[in-house]
Coordinates of C-alpha atoms in Angstrom, one line a residue:
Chain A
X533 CA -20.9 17.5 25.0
X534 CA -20.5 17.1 21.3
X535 CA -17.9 14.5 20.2
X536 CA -18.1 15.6 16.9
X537 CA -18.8 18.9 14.6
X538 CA -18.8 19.4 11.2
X539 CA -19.3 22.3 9.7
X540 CA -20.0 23.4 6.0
X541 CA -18.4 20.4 4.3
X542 CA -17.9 20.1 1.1
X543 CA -16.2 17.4 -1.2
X544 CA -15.6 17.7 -4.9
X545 CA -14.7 15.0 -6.9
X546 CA -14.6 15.5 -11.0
X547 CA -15.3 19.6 -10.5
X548 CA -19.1 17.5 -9.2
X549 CA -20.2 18.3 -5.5
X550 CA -20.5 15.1 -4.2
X551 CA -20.9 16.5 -0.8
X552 CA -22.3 20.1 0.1
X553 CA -23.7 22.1 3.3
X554 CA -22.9 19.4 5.4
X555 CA -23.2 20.3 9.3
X556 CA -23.9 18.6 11.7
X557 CA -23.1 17.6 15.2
X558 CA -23.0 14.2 17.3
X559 CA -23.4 14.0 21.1
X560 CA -20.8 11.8 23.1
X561 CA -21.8 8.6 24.0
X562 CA -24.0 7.9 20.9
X563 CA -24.4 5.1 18.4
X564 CA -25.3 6.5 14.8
X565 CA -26.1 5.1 11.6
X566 CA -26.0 7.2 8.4
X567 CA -28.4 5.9 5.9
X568 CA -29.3 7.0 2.5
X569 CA -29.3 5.9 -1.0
X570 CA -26.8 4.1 -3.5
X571 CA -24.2 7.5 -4.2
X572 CA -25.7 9.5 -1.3
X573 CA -21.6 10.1 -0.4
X574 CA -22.0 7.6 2.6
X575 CA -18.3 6.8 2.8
X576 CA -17.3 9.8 1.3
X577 CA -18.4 11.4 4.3
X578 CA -16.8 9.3 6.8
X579 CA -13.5 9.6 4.6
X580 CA -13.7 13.2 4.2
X581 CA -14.4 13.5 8.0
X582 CA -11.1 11.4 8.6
X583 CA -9.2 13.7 6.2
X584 CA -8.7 10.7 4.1
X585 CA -9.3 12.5 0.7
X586 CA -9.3 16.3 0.0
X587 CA -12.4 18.7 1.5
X588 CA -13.3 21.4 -0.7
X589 CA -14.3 23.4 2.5
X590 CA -15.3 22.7 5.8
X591 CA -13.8 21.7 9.3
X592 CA -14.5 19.1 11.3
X593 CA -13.9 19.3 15.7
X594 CA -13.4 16.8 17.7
X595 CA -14.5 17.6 21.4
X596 CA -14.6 21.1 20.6
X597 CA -10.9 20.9 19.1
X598 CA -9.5 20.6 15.6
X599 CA -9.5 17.1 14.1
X600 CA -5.7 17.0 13.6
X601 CA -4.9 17.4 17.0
X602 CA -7.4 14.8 18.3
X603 CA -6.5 12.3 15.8
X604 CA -5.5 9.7 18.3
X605 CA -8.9 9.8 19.5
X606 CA -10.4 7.8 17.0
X607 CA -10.7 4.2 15.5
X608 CA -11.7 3.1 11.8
X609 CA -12.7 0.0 10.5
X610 CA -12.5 0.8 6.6
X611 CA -14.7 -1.1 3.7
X612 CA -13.8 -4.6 3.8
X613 CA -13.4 -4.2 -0.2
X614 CA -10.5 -2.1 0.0
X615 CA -7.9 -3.7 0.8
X616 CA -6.1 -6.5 -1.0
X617 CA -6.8 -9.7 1.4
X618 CA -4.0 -11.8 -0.8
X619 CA -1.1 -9.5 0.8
X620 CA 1.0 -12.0 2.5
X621 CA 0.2 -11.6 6.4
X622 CA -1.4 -13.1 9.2
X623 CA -4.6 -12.2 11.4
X624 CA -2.4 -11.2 14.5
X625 CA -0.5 -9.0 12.2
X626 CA -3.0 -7.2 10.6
X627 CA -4.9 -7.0 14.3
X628 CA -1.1 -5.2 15.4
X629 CA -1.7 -3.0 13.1
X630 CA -3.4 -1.2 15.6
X631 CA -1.2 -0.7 17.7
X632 CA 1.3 0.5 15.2
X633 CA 1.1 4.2 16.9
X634 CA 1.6 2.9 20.7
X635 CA 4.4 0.5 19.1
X636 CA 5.9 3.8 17.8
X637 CA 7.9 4.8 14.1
X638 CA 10.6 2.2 13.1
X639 CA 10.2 -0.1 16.7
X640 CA 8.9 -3.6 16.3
X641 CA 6.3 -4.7 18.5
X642 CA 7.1 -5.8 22.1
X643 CA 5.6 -9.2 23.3
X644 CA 2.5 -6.6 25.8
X645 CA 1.4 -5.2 22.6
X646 CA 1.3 -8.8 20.6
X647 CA -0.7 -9.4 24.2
X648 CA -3.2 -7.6 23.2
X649 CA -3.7 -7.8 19.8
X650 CA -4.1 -11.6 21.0
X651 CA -6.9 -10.5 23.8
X652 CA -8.7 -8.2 20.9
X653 CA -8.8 -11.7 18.5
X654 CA -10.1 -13.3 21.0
X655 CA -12.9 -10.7 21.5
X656 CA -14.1 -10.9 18.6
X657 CA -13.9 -15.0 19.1
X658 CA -10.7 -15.1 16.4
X659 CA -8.1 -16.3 18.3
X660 CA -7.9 -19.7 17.5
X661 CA -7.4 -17.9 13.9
X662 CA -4.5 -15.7 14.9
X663 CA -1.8 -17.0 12.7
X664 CA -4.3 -17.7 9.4
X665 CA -2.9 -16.2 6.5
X666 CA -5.8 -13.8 5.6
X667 CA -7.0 -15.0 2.5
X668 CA -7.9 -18.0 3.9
X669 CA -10.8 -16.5 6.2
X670 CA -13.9 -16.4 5.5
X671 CA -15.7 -12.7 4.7
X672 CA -16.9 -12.5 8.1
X673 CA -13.9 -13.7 9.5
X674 CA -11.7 -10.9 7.7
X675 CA -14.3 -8.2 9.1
X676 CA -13.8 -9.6 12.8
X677 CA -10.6 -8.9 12.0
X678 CA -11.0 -5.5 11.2
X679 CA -13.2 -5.2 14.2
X680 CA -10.3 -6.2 16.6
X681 CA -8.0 -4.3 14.7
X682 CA -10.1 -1.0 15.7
X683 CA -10.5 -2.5 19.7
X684 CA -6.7 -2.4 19.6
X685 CA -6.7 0.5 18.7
X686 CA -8.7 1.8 22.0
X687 CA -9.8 4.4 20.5
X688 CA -12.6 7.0 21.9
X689 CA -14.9 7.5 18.5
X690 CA -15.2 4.5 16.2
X691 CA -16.0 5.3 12.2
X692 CA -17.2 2.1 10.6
X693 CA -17.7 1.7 6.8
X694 CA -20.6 -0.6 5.9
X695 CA -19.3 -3.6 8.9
X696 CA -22.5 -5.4 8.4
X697 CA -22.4 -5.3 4.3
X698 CA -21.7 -9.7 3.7
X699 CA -21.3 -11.3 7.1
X700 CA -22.5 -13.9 8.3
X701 CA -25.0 -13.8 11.7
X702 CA -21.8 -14.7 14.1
X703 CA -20.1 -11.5 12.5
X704 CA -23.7 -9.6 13.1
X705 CA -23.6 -10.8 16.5
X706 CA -20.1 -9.6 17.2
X707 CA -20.6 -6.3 15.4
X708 CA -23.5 -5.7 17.4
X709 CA -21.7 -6.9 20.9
X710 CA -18.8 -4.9 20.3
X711 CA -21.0 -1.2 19.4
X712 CA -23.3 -1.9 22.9
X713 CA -19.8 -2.2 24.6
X714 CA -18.3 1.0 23.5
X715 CA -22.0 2.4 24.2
X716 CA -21.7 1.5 27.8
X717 CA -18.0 2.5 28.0
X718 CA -19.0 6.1 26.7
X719 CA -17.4 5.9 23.7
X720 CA -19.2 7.4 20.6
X721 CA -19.7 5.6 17.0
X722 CA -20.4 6.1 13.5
X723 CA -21.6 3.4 11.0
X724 CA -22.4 3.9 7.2
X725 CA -25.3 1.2 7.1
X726 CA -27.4 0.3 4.0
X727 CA -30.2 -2.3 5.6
X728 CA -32.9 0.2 6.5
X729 CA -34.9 -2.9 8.5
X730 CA -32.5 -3.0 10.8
X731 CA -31.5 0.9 11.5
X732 CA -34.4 0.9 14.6
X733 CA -32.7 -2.1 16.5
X734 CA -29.1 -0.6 16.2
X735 CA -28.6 3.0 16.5
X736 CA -29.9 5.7 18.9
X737 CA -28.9 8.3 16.3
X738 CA -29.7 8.7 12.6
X739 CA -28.2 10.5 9.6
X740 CA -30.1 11.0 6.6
X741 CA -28.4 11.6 4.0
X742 CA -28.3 12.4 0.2
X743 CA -25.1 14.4 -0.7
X744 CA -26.4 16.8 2.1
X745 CA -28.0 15.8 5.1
X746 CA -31.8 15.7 4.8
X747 CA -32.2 14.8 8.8
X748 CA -30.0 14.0 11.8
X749 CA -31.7 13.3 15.7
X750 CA -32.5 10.6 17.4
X751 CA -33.2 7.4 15.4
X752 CA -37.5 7.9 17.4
X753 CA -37.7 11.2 15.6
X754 CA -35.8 11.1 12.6
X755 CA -36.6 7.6 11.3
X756 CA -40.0 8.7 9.5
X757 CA -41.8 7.9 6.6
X758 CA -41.7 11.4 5.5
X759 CA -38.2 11.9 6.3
X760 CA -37.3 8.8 4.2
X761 CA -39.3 9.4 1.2
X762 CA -37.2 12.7 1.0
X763 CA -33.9 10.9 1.4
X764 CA -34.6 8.2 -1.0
X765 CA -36.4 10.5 -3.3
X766 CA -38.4 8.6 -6.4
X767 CA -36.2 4.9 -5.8
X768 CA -38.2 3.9 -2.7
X769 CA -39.6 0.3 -3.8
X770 CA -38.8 -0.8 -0.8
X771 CA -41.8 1.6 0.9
X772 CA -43.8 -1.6 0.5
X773 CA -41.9 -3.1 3.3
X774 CA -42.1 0.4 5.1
X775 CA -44.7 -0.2 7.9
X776 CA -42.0 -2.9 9.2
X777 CA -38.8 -0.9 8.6
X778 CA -40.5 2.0 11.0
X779 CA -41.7 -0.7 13.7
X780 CA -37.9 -2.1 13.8
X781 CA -37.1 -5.5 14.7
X782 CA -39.0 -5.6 18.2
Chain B
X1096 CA 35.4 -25.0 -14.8
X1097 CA 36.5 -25.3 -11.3
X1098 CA 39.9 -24.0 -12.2
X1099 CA 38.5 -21.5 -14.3
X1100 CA 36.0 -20.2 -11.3
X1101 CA 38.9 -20.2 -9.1
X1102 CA 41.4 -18.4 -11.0
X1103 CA 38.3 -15.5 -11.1
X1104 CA 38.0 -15.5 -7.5
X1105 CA 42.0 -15.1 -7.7
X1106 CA 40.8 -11.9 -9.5
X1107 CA 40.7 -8.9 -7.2
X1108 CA 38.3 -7.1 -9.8
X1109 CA 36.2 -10.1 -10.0
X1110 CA 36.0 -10.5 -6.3
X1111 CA 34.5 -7.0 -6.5
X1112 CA 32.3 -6.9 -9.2
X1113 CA 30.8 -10.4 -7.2
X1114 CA 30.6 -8.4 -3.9
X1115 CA 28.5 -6.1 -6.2
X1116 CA 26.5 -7.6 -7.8
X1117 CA 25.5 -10.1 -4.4
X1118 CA 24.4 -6.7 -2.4
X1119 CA 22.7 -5.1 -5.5
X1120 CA 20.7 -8.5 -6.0
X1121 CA 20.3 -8.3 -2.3
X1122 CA 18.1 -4.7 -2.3
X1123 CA 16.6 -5.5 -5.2
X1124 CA 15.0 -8.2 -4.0
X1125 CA 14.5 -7.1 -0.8
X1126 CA 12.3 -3.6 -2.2
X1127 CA 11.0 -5.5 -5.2
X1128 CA 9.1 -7.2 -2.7
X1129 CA 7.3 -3.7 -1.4
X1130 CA 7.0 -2.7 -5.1
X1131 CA 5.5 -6.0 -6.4
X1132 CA 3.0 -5.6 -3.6
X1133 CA 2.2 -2.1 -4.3
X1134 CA 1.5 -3.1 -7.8
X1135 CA 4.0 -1.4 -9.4
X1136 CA 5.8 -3.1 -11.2
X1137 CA 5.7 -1.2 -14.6
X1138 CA 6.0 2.1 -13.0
X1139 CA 9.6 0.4 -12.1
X1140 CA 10.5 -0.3 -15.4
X1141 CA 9.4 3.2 -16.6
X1142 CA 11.7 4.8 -14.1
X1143 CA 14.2 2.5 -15.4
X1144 CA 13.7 3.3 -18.7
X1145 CA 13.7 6.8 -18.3
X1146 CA 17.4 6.6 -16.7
X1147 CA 18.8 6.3 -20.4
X1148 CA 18.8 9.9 -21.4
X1149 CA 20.0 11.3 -18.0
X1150 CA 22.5 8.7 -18.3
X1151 CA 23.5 10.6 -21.6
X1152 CA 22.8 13.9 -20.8
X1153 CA 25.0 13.7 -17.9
X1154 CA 28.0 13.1 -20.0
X1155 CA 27.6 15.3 -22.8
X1156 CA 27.2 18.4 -20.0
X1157 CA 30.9 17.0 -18.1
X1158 CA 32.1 14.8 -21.1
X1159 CA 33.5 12.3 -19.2
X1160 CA 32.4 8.5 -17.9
X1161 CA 32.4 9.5 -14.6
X1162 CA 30.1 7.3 -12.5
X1163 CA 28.4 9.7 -10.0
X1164 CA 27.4 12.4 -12.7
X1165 CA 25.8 9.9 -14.9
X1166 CA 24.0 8.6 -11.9
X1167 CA 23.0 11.7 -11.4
X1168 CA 21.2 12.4 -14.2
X1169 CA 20.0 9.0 -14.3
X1170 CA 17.9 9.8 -11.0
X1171 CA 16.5 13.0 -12.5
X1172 CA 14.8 11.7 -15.8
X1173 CA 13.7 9.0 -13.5
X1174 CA 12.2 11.5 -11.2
X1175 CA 10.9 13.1 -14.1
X1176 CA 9.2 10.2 -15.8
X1177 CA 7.8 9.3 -12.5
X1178 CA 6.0 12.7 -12.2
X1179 CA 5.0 13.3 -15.3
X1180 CA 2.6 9.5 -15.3
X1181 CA 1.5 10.5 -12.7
X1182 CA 0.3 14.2 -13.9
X1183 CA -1.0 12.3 -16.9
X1184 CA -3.1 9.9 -15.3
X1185 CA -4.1 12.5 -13.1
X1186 CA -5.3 15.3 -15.4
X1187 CA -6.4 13.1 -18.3
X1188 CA -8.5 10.5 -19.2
X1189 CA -6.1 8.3 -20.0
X1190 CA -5.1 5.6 -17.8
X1191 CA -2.1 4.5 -15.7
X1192 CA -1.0 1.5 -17.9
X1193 CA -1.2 3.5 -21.2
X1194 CA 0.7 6.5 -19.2
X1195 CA 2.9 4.3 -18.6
X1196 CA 3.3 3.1 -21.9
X1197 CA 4.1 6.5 -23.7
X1198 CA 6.4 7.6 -21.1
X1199 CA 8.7 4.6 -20.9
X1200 CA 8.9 4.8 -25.1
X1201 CA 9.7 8.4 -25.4
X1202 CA 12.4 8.6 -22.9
X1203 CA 14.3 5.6 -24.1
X1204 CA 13.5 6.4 -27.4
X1205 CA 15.1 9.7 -26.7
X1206 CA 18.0 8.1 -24.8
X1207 CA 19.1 6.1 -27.8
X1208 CA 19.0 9.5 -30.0
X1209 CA 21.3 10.5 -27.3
X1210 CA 23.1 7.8 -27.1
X1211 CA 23.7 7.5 -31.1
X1212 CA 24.4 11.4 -31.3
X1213 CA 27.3 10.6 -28.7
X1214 CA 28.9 8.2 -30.2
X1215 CA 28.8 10.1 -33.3
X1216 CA 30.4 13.5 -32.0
X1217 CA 32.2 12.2 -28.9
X1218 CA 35.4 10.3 -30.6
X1219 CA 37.1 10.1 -26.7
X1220 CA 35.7 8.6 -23.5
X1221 CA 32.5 7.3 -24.7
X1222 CA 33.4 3.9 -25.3
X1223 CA 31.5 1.8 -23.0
X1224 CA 28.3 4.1 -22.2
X1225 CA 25.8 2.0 -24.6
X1226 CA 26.6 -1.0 -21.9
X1227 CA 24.3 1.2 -19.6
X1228 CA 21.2 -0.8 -22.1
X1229 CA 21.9 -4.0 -21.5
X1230 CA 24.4 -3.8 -18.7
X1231 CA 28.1 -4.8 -18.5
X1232 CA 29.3 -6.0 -14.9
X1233 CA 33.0 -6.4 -16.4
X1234 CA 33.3 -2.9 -17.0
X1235 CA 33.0 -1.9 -13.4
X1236 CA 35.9 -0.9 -11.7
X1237 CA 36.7 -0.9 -8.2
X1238 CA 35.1 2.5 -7.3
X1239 CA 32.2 1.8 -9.0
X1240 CA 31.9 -1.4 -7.1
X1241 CA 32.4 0.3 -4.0
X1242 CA 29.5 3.1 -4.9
X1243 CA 27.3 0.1 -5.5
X1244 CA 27.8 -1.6 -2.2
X1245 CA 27.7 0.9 0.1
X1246 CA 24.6 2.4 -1.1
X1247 CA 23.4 -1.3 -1.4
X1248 CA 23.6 -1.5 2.2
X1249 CA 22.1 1.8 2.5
X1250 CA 18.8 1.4 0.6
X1251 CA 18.9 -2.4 2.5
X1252 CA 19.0 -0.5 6.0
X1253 CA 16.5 2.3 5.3
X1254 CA 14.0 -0.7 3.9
X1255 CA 14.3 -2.2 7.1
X1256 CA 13.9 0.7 9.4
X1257 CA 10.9 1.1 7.8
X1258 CA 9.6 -2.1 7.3
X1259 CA 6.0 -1.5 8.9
X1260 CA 5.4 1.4 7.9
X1261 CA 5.9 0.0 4.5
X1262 CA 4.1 -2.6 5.2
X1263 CA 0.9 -0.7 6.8
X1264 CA 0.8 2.2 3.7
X1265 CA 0.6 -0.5 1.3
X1266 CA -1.9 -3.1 2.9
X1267 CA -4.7 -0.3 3.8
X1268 CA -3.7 3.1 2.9
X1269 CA -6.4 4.7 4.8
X1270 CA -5.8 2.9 8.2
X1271 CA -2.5 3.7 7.4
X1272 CA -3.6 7.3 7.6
X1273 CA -6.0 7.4 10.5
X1274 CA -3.0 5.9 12.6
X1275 CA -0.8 9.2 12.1
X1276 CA 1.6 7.8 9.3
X1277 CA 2.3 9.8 7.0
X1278 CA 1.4 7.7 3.8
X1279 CA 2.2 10.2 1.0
X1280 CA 5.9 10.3 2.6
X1281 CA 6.3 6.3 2.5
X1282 CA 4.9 6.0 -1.1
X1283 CA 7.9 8.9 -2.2
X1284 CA 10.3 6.9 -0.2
X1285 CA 9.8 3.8 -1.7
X1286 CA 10.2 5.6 -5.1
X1287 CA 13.2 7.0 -4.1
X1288 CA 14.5 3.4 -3.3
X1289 CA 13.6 2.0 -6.3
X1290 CA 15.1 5.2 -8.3
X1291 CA 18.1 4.1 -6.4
X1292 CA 18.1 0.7 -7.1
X1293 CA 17.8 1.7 -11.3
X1294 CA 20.4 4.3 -10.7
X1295 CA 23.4 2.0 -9.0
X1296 CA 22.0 -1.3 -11.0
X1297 CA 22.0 0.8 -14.3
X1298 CA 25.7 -0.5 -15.1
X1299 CA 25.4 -3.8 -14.2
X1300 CA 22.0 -4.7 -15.1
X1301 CA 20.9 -1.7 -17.8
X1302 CA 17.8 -0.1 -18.4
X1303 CA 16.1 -2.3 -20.1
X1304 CA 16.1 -5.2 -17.3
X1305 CA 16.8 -3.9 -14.4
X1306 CA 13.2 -3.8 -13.1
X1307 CA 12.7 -7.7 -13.4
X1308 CA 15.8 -7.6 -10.9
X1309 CA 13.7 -5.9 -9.1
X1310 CA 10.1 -7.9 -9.6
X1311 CA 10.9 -11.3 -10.4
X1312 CA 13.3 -12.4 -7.5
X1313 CA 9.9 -10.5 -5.3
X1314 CA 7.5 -13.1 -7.1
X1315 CA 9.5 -15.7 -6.8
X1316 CA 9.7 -15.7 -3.1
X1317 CA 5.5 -14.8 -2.4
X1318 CA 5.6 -18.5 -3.5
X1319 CA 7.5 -19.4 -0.7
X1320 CA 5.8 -17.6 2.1
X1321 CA 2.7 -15.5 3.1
X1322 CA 4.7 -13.9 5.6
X1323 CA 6.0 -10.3 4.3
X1324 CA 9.3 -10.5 6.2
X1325 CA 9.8 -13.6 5.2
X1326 CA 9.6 -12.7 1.9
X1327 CA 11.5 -10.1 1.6
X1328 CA 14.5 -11.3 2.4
X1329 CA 14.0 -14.3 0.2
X1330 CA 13.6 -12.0 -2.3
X1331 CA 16.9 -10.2 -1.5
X1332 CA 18.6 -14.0 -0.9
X1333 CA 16.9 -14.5 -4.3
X1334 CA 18.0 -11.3 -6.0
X1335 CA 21.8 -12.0 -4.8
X1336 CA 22.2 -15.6 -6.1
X1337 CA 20.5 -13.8 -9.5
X1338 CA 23.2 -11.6 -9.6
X1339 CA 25.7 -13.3 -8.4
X1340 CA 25.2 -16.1 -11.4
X1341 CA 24.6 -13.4 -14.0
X1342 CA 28.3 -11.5 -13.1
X1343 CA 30.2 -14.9 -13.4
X1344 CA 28.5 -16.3 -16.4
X1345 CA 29.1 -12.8 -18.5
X1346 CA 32.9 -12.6 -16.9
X1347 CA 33.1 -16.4 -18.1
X1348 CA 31.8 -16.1 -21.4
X1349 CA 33.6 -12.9 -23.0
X1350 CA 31.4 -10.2 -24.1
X1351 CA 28.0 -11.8 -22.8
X1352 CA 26.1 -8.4 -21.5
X1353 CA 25.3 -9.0 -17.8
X1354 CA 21.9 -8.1 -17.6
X1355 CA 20.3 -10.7 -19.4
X1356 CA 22.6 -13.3 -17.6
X1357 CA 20.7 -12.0 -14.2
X1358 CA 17.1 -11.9 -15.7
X1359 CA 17.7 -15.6 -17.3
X1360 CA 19.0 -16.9 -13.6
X1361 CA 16.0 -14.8 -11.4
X1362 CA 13.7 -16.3 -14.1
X1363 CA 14.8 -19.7 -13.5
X1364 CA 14.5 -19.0 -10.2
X1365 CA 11.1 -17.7 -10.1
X1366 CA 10.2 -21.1 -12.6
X1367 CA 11.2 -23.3 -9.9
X1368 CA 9.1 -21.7 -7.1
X1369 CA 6.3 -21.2 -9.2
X1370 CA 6.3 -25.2 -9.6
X1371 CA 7.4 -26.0 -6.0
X1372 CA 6.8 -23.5 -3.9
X1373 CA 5.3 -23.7 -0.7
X1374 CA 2.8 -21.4 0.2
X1375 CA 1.1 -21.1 -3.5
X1376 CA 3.5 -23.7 -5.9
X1377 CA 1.6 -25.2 -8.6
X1378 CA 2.6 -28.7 -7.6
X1379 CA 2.9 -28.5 -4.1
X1380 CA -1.0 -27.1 -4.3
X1381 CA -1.2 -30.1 -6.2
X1382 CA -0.6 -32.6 -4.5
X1383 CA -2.4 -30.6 -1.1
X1384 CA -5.5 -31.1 -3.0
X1385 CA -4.7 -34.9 -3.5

């Protein structure tokens, strides 16, 4: 069973194709990283898969049906960068936040779902944190937040834009934790991920890509030399470090 | 001065014109908050700005000072200025601050062409439409007044309704979106509040000041708190005492134009909690670090 299809995406941004003849499709249950260069449209895939910014064509299913309808479906945990961590609130709130569509339109929260939120800080070992006003975390601390944010959500597909970019190795750790969990629990998830040394430890599945997906499989197949030179395309100084990037961490 | 205050109050007119301006303070602060957050600020004052020529146009189509018309045409030039920064910035190279720049010049520099050309060719009924620039709380009468509060209370309510949705479309547009909520809607309804808030503060306040009615009681309360609710309604306690002091100072001292009176109090205001505030005053960070 797929858990997600894209076909014959396309994003346009300044009359430029920024995405073209994407299409692909991503079996239930797995853990994928899409890699590729600085511009490769990373995010902009993920965003354009949410329906966050305008396609130019293309339609993306969610077990087999259209993405509007299956919108509750699925979690996000956005770039940390993008939102404005001065804005006067607290940890628990933003983590509630999640819950905003159980908590339905115009209701305020009842004390279960402020329950929760609490049990996803704690997950995520941010608890004791819970009434911090947010710009007084650390990085790391703001990206667990986003993290339980998404668990609150409970949400069957995760999309997560660059989690690992800037934490520090407790962050990692969680991050890591939390994707084997939803592994096991047969949920599926998506992570734009820059640090190719690490791609072999993390993800079952791999997206090359480079405003059009040069590769997608499993991460065994697809994770090649060859298939990386023709992601990266002339900029690969980092091939020196190659032999260990394809051996992974083990 | 006691005496003086009192024998206002005795005022039935006054009484009013206080009730006004408390609940127009109130919402002002109270959505200034959401705006100040949102960063934008100067689009406020654009819209503001741009509420001069419908102000004018209004009357010269029904010739008459008749509150709800001009309001009328106050919130469609605001509308209009709105759209057209935003087609600007969207189909130019030029960017939002500059936008901003030439639209809020050419519409109140066309409102005071307006404006003059009125009081040129309109001998009857036009006294009293150039307090619309700097705002003249003594000329309200009792149905104004009661326009004012009502919808007040109104733009107040619908603010709180939809105080999390609010809240989520300006902290992180895009969760915002993945959760359902329809984002684009709550951006056009906050515009639509502050539209409202230019359009019933216009005669109080005037275009030219009305947005720092609607950003500075806002800033001065984020020094209070780092709790959004919190602040809100501190703006909006803010926002009331500004208005409330600016109404009895110009009714005290004759033809003092209101709108100033209410900028100079929410900028005193705002002075004091940028000093002493406690979540991010100067001197109470102070003396945390000592």
């Amino acid at each position: 069973m797929n858990a997600i299809t894209v076909q014959q995406l396309k994003v346009i941004y300044d009359k430029q194709p920024v995405l073209q003849d994407v299409s692909f499709q991503i079996p239930s249950g797995s853990l994928t990283g899409i890699v590729g260069p600085n511009g490769a449209g990373k995010s902009t895939l993920i965003k354009a898969m949410l329906h966050l910014i305008p396609r130019k064509s293309g339609d993306i299913h969610v077990f087999d049906k259209p993405y509007a309808q299956q919108k509750h479906l699925i979690g996000y945990v956005p770039q940390r960068s993008e939102v404005d961590w001065d804005f006067p609130t607290n940890a628990l709130d933003v983590v509630l936040m999640g819950r905003y569509r159980q908590i339905g339109f115009f209701k305020r929260a009842k004390q279960e779902e402020i329950n929760w939120a609490k049990s996803c800080l704690d997950k995520v070992g941010m608890l004791d944190y819970a009434n911090r006003q947010i710009s007084q975390l650390s990085g790391g601390q703001q990206q667990r937040v986003f993290l339980a944010r998404a668990l609150a959500q409970n949400a069957s597909i995760y999309f997560m834009d660059e989690p690992f970019a800037g934490v520090d190795a407790q962050t990692e750790k969680a991050i890591i934790q939390l994707m084997k969990e939803w592994k096991e629990e047969g949920k599926t998830v998506l992570v734009v991920h820059h640090d190719l040394q690490t791609v072999k430890d993390y993800f079952d599945h791999v997206l090359l890509l480079n405003k059009t997906p040069i590769q997608y499989g499993e991460t065994q197949k697809v994770f090649t030399l060859n298939n990386l030179e023709r992601t990266y395309g002339g900029k690969i100084s980092f091939l020196d470090k190659t032999p260990a990037i394809l051996q992974g961490g083990e | 001065m006691v005496d003086f205050i009192s024998s206002l109050l005795g005022s039935a007119n006054f009484r009013w014109v206080l009730t006004g301006s408390l609940l127009l303070g109130f919402a002002s602060g109270m959505i200034g908050s959401f705006v100040l957050l949102k960063k934008q600020s100067l689009i406020s004052d654009a819209m503001a700005h741009a509420a001069l020529p419908g102000v004018c146009i209004g009357f010269m189509i029904f010739q008459e000072k008749s509150l709800p018309v001009l309001l009328i045409g106050a919130a469609l030039t605001s509308l209009i200025a709105t759209h057209l920064i935003q087609l600007i910035v969207n189909h130019s190279r030029i960017k939002s601050d500059a936008a901003i720049g030439i639209i809020i010049s050419v519409f109140f520099g066309f409102g005071i062409v307006l404006l003059t050309f009125i009081q040129q060719n309109f001998t009857s009924n036009q006294a009293g439409l150039d307090s619309f620039i700097f705002g003249q709380a003594a000329s309200l009468i009792r149905s104004d007044v009661q326009l004012i509060a009502v919808s007040s209370i109104i733009l107040v309510f619908i603010s709180t309704l939809c105080f999390k949705e609010f809240k989520i479309s300006i902290f992180d547009p895009s969760f915002a979106k993945n959760i359902g909520i329809n984002v684009k809607f709550f951006n056009g309804l906050l515009l639509a509040l502050v539209v409202g808030i230019v359009v019933i503060g216009i005669q109080m306040v005037g275009v030219v000041l009305i947005a720092s009615l609607l950003i500075t009681p806002a800033l001065a309360a984020r020094y209070w708190t780092d709790n959004l609710s919190v602040m809100a309604w501190l703006g909006g306690i803010f926002g009331s005492i500004s208005g409330m002091t600016g109404a009895i100072s110009s009714t005290m001292i004759g033809d003092l134009p209101t709108g100033p009176m209410i900028v100079l109090s929410a900028s005193v205001i705002f002075f004091i909690s940028l000093l002493l505030g406690k979540s991010k005053g100067l001197v109470t960070k102070a003396v945390k670090v000592r």
